[in-house]
Coordinates of C-alpha atoms and ligand atoms in Angstrom, one line a residue:
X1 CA -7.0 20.9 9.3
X2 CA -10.2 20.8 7.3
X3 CA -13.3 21.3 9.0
X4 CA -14.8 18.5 11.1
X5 CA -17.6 16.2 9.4
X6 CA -20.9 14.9 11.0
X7 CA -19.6 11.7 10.0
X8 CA -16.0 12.0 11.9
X9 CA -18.0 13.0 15.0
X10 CA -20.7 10.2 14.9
X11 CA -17.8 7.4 14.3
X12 CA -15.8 8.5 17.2
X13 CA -18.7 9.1 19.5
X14 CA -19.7 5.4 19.2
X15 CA -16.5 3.7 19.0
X16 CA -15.6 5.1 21.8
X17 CA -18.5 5.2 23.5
X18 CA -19.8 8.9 24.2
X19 CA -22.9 8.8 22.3
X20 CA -25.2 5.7 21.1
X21 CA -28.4 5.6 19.6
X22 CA -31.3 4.9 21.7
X23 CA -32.4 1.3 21.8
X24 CA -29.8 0.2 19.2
X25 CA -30.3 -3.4 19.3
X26 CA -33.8 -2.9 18.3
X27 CA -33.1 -0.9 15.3
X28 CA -33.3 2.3 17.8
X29 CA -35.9 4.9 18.3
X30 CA -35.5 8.0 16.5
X31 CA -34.6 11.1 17.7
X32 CA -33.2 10.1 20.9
X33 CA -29.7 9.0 22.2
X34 CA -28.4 7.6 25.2
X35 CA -25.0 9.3 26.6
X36 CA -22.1 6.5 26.8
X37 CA -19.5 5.9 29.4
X38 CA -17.4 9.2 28.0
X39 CA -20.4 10.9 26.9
X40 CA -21.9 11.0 30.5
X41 CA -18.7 12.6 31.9
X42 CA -18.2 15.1 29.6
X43 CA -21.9 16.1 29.6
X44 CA -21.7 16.4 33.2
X45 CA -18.6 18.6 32.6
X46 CA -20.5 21.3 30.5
X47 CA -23.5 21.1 33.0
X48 CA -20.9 21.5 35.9
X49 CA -19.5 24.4 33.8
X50 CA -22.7 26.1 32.9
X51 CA -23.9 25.5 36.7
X52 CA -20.5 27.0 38.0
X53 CA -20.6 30.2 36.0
X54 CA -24.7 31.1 36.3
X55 CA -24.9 30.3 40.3
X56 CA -21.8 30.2 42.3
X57 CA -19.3 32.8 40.3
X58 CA -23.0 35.2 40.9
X59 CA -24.9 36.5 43.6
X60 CA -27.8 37.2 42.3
X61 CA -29.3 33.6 40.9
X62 CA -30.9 31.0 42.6
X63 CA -31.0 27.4 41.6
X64 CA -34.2 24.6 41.0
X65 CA -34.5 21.3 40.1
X66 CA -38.3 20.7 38.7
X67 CA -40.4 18.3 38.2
X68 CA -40.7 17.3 34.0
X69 CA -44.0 15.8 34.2
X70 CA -46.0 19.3 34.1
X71 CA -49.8 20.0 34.7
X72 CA -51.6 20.8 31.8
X73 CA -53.1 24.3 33.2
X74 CA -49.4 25.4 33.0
X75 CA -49.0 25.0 29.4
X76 CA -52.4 26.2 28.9
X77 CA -51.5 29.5 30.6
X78 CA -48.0 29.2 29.1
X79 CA -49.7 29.5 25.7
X80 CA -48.0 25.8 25.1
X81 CA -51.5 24.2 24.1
X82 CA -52.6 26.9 22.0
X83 CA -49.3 28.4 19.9
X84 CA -46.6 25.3 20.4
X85 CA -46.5 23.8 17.1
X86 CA -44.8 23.5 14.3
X87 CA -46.5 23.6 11.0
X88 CA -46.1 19.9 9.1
X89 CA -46.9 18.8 5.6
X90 CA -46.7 15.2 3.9
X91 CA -45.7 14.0 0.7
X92 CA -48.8 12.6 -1.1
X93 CA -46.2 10.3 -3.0
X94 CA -43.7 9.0 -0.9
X95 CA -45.8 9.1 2.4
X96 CA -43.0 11.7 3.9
X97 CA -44.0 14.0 6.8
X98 CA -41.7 16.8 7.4
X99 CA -41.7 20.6 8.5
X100 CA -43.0 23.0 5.8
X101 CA -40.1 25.7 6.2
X102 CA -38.1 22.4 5.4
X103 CA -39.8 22.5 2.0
X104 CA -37.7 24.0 -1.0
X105 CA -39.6 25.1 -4.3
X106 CA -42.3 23.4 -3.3
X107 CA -40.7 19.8 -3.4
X108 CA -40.6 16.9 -1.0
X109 CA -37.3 17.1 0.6
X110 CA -37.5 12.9 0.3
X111 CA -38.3 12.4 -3.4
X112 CA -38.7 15.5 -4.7
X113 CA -42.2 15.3 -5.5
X114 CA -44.6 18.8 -5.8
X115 CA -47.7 16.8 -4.4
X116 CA -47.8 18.2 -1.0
X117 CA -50.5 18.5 1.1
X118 CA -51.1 21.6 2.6
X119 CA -49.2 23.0 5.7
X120 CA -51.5 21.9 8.7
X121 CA -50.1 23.2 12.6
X122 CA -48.7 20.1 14.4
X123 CA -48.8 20.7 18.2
X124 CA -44.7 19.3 19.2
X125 CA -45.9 18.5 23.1
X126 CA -45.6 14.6 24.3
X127 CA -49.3 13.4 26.2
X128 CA -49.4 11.4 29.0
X129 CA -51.9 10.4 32.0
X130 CA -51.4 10.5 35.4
X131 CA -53.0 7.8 37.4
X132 CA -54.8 5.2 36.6
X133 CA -57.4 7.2 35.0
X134 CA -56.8 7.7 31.6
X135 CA -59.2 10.4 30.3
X136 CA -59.2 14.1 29.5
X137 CA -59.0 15.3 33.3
X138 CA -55.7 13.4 34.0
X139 CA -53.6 14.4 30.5
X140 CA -50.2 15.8 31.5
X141 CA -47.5 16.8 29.7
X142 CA -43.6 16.4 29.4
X143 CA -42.1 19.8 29.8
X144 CA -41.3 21.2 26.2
X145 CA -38.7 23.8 28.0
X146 CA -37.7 23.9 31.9
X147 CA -39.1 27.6 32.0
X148 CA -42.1 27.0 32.9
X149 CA -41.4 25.2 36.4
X150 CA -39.4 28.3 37.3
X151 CA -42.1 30.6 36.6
X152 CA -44.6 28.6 38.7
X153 CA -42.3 28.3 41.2
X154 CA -41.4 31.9 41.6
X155 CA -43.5 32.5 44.8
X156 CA -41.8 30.0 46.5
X157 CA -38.5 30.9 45.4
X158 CA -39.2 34.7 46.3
X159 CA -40.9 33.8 49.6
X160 CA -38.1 31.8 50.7
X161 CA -34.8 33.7 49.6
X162 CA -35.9 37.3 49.9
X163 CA -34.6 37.3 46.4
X164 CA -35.1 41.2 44.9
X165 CA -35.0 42.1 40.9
X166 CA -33.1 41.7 39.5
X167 CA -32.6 38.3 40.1
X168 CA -32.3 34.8 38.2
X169 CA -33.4 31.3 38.9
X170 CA -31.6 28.9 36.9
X171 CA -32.0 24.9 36.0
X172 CA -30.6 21.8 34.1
X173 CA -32.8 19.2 33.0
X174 CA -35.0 17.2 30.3
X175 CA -37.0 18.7 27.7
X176 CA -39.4 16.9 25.3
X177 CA -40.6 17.9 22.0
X178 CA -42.3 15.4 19.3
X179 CA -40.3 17.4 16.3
X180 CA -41.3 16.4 12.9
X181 CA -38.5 15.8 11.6
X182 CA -35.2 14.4 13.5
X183 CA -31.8 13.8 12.2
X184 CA -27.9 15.4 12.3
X185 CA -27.2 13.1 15.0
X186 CA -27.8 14.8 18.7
X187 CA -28.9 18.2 17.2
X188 CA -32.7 17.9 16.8
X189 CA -34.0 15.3 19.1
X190 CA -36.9 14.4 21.2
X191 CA -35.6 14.1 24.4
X192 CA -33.1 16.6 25.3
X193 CA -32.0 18.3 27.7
X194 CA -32.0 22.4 28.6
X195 CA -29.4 24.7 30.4
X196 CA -31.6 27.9 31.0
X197 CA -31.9 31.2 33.3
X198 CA -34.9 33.1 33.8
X199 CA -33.5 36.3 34.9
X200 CA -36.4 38.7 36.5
X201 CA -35.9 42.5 36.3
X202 CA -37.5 45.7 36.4
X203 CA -39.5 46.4 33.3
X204 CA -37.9 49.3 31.6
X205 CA -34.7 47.5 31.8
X206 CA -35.1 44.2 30.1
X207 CA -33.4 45.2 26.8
X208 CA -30.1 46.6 28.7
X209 CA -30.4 42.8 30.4
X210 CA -30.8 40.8 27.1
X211 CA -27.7 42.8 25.4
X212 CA -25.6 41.9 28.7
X213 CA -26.9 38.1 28.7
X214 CA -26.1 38.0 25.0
X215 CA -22.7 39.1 25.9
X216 CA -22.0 37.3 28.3
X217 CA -23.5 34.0 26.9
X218 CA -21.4 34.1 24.1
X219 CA -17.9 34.9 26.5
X220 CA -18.9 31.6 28.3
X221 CA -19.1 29.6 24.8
X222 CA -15.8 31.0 24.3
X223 CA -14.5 30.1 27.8
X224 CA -15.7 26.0 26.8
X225 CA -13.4 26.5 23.5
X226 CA -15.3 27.9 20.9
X227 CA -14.0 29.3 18.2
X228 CA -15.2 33.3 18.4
X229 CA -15.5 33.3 14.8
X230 CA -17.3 30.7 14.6
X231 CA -20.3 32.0 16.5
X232 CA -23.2 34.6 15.0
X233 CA -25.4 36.4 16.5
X234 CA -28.7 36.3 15.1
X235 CA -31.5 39.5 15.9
X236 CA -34.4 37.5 15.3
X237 CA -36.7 38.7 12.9
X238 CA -40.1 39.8 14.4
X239 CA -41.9 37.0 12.2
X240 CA -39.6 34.1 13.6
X241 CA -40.2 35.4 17.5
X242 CA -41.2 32.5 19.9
X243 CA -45.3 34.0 21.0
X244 CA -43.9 35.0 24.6
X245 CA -40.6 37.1 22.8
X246 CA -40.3 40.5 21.9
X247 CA -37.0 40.8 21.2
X248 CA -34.7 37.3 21.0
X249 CA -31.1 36.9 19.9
X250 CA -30.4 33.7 18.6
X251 CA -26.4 32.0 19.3
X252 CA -25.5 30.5 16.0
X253 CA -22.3 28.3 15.7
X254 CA -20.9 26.7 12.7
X255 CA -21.7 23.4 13.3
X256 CA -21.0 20.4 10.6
X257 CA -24.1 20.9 9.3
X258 CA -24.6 24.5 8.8
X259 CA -24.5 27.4 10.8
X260 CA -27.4 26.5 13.4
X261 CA -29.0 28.0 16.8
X262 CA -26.6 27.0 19.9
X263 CA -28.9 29.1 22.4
X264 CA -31.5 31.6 22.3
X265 CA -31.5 34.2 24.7
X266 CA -35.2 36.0 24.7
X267 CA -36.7 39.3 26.6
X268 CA -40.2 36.9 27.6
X269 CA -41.7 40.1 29.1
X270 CA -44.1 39.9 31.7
X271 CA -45.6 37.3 29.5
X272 CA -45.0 34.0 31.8
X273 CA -45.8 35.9 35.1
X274 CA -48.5 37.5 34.2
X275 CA -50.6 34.8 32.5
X276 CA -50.2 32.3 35.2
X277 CA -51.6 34.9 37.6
X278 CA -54.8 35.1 39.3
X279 CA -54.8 38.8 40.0
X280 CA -54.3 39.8 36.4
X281 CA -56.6 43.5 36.6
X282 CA -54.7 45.0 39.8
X283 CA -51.8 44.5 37.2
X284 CA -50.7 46.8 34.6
X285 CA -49.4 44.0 32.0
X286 CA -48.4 44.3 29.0
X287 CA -49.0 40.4 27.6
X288 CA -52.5 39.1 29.1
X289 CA -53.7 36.3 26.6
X290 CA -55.5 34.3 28.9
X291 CA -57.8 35.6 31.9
X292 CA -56.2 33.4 34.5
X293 CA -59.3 31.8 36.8
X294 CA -57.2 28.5 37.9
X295 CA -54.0 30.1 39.6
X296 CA -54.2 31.4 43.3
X297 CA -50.8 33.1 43.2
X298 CA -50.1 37.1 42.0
X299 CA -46.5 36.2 41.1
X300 CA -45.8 39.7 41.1
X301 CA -43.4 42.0 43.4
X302 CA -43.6 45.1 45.6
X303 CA -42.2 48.3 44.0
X304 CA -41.3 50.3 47.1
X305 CA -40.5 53.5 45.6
X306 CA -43.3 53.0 42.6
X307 CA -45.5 52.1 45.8
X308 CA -47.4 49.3 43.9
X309 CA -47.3 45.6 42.6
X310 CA -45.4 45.0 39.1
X311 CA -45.0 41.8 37.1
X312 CA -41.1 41.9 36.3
X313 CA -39.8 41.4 33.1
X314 CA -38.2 38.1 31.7
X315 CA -34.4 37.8 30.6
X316 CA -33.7 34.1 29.5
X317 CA -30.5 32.7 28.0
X318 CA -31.7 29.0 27.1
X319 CA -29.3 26.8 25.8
X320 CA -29.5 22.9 24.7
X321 CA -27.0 20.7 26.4
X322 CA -26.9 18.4 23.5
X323 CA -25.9 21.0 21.3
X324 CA -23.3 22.7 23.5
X325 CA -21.8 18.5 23.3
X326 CA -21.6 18.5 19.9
X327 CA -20.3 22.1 19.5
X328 CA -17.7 21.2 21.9
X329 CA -16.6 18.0 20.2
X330 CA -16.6 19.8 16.5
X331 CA -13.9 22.5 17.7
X332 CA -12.0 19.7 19.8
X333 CA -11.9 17.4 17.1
X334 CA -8.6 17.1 15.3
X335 CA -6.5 15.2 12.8
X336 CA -3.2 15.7 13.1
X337 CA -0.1 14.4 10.5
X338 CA 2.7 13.0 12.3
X339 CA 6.2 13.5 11.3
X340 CA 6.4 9.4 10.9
X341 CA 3.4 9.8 8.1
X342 CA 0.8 8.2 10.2
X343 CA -2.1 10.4 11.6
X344 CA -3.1 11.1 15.1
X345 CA -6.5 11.7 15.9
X346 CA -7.2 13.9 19.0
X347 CA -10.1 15.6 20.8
X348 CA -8.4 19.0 22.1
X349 CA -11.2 19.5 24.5
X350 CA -10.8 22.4 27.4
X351 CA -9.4 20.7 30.6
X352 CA -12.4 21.1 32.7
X353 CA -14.1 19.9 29.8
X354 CA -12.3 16.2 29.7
X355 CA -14.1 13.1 30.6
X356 CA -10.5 11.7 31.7
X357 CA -8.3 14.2 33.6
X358 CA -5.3 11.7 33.8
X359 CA -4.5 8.1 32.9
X360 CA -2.3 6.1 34.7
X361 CA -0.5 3.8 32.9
X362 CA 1.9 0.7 34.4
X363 CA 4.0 -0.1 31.5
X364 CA 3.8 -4.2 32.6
X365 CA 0.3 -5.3 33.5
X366 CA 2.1 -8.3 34.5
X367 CA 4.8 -6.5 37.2
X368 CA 3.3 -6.5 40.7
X369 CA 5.3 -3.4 42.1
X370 CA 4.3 -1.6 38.8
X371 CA 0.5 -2.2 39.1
X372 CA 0.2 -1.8 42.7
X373 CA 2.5 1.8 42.5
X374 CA -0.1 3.0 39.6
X375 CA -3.2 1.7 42.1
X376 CA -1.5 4.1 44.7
X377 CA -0.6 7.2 42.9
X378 CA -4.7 7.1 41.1
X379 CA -5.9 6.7 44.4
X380 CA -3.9 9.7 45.5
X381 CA -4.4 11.8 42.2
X382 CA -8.1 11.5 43.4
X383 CA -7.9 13.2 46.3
X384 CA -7.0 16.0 44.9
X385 CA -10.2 16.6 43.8
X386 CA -9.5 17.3 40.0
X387 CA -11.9 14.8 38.6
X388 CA -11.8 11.1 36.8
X389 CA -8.3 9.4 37.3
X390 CA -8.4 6.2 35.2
X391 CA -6.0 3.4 35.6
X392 CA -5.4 2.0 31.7
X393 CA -3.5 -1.3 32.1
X394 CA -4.6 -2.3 28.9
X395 CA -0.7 -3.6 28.5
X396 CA 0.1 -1.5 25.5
X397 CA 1.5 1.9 26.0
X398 CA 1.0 2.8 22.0
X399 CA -2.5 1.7 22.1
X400 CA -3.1 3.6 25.6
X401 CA -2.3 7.3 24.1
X402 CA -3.7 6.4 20.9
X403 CA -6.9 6.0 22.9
X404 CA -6.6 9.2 25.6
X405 CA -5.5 11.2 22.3
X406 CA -8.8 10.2 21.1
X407 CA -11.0 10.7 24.2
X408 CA -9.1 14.2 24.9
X409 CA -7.5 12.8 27.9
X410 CA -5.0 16.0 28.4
X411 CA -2.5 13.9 30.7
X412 CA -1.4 10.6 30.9
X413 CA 1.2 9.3 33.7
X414 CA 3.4 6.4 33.2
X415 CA 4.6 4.3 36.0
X416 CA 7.8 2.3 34.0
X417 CA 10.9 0.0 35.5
X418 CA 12.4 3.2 36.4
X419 CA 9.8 4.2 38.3
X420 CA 10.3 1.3 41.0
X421 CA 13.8 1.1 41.0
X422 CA 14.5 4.6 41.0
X423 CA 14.3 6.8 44.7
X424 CA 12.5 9.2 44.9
X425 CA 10.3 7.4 42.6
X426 CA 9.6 9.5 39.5
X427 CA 6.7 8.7 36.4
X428 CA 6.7 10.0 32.5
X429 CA 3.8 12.8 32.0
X430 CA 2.8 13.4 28.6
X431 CA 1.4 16.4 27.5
X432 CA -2.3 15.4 25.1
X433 CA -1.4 18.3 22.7
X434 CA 2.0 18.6 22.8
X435 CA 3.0 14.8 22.8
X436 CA 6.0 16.0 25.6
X437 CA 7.2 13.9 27.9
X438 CA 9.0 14.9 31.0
X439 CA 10.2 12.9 34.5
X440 CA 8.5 14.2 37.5
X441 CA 8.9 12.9 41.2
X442 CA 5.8 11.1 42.4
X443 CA 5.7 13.1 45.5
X444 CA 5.1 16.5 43.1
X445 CA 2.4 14.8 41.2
X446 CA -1.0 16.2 43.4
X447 CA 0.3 19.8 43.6
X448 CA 1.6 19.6 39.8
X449 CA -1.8 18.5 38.5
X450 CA -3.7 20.5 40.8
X451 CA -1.9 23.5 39.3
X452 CA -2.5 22.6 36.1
X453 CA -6.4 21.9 36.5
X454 CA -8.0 23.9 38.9
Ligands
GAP1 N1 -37.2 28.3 27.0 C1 -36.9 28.7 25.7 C2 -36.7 27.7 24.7 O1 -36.9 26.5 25.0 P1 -35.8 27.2 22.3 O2 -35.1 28.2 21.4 O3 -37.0 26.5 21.8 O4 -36.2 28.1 23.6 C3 -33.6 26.7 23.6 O5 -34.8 26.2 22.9 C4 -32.4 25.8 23.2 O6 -32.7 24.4 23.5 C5 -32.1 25.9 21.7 O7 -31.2 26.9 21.4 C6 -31.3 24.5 21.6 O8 -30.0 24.6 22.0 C7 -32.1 23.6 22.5 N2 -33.1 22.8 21.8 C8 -34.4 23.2 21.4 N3 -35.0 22.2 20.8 C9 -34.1 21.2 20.7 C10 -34.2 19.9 20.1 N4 -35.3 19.4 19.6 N5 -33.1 19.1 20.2 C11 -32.0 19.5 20.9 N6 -31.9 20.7 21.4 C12 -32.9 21.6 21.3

């Protein structure tokens, strides 16, 4: 099958509702999406996933859910205000504003034009006020990465988990950046949303930690259904580093667009630690940008053998949720020629992946018994705890696996005549990538499904 277009992926994730533009029916704002009624599950799904394999299947992470409005001292400590920006030129002729490393030969990458203005630094962080005052001492910020919250937070998290390095403290959430320029559907936005770890070990041993992370980062990609071969490590050149990085691998993946970053994952140093700490001179660190007089915290811990206080070093796989969607649905989505000549379309998603674990169909919207038996075997199939069971009495059976095809729904149960008149009651189970059908007894249904997806 040829490789999967931008276009393919937009035009499924609207029609059947995973992804829509922001505000559509006022034209839409740019750079932001909203997550549909499939889009929502599945995102959930890869968070679920992410979540599952960085806390529980560990013993050695912590979780936190922060706050996204963010003080500004943090991301002036952070280095945020200062270094956070993107350098911007605009087209003297057609009025374009875009990123200057998006600038080839010197031309407006609108009209072409060579009258350019010259690069000027663009700082990508979203203002706001908090209370009713609106001047310079209430500006906040959105959070531009979740990171910072953890490192704030790392007292508290120490204090109350008797956590040792190493150790990580992982969150999900919102990020906001005001990027220049926005477009390829979900992959540069302005609201998105982060998966990342900030994994706290002894200095020393931060680069043995960032080869494991990178490692292991790039087994869970493949564990969501990513194509090996289609992901590239990246050593990021020293003139590309992020200002807290000394050493950062970047995920690529071979998206529709291009071969693009899918995560980073970055040895931050002592960097974040150490400049939001008060106690910065009884610390041997090895990033100090800012003497820190605001903070009241030493976020720092107690070498026993070393006998002294040490900053620990930062290991942080960060990866956009957003991008992990649309990787997901680029290596899912298929076209497939059927042996009647007409083409199926399906989404071969990972099973723990699928918005719709199983559909169940009654063949006659119209039959009582039918409808009410399919109303009783969802209602069962739930309790098995394997996730979404949908009943799809749209009335059409051809339509119905046209659409879970579609939607990557990798079961689908059909409650027939047969199905009523028959004791022990059986269904039809078809198989999403296979197209099999087989009879199976009600009564086997929960421990058949729950073998097949958990
Ligand atoms: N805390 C580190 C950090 O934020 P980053 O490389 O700027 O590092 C990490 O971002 C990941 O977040 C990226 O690899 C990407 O997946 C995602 N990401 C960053 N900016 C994004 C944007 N504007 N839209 C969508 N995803 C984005």
């Amino acid at each position: 099958m040829p490789a999967t277009t931008m276009e393919q992926l937009v035009s499924l994730c609207k029609r059947r509702g995973f992804v829509f533009q922001s505000a559509d029916i006022y034209g839409g704002l740019q750079g932001v999406y909203d997550y549909g009624p499939l889009g929502v599950e599945l995102k959930n799904n890869i968070k679920a996933a992410w979540w599952r394999a960085m806390v529980y299947e560990r013993d050695d992470v912590e979780g936190l859910d922060a706050s996204l409005l963010t003080l500004r001292k943090v991301l002036h400590y952070s280095g945020h205000e200062d270094t956070f920006s993107d350098p911007m030129q605009d087209c003297k002729r057609c009025k374009a504003r875009f990123r200057a490393d998006h600038v080839k030969d010197g031309k407006c990458p609108e009209c072409g034009s060579t009258e350019l203005t010259e690069p000027r630094p663009f700082n990508l962080m979203f203002k706001t006020h908090v209370g009713p005052v609106d001047d310079g001492s209430s500006l906040a910020y959105l959070r531009p990465e979740t990171a910072q919250a953890i490192f704030t937070q790392f007292k508290n998290v120490v204090d109350s988990t008797a956590r040792k390095v190493p150790f990580g403290i992982a969150q999900i959430g919102k990020s906001f950046r005001n990027e220049i320029t926005v477009r390829n559907f979900i992959f540069r936005l302005r609201e998105f949303e982060q998966m990342e770890l900030e994994f706290f070990v002894k200095p020393g041993t931060d680069l043995e930690w960032l080869d494991k992370w990178r490692d292991a980062r790039i087994k869970w990609w493949v564990d969501q259904g990513l194509d090996p071969n289609k992901i590239h490590v990246k050593d990021v050149p020293a003139d590309e580093l992020a200002h807290y990085s000394k050493k950062t691998y970047d995920l690529e993946y071979e998206f529709p667009i291009g071969t693009e970053e899918l995560e980073g994952v970055a040895d931050r140093q002592d960097y974040d630690l150490g400049n939001h700490t008060r106690y910065q001179d009884e610390l041997a660190l090895t990033t100090k940008v800012h003497k820190n007089t605001d903070s009241t915290a030493k976020l720092a811990v107690f070498d026993e053998e070393a006998k002294k206080w040490v900053v620990p070093f930062v290991v942080e796989p960060s990866a956009g949720v957003d991008r992990a969607f649309l990787a997901v649905m680029t290596e899912a989505y298929n076209e497939e020629k059927l042996p009647n000549g007409e083409t199926r379309t399906v989404l071969k998603l990972k099973k723990h992946l699928a918005p719709v674990k199983v559909a169940v169909i009654p063949l006659k919207r119209n039959n009582e018994q039918i409808v009410s038996l399919a109303h009783q075997i969802k209602a069962d199939l739930l309790k098995t705890g394997i996730g979404r069971v949908m009943l799809e009495d749209s009335g059409n059976i051809g339509k119905a696996y046209r659409r879970h095809d579609e939607i990557g729904t990798p079961l689908c149960i059909t409650v027939d005549f047969e199905s009523i008149e028959q004791s022990p009651a059986t269904v039809t189970l078809r198989n999403r990538d296979t197209m099999a059908q087989e009879r199976i007894a009600v009564a086997d249904l929960p421990k058949y499904l729950k073998e097949f997806f958990l």
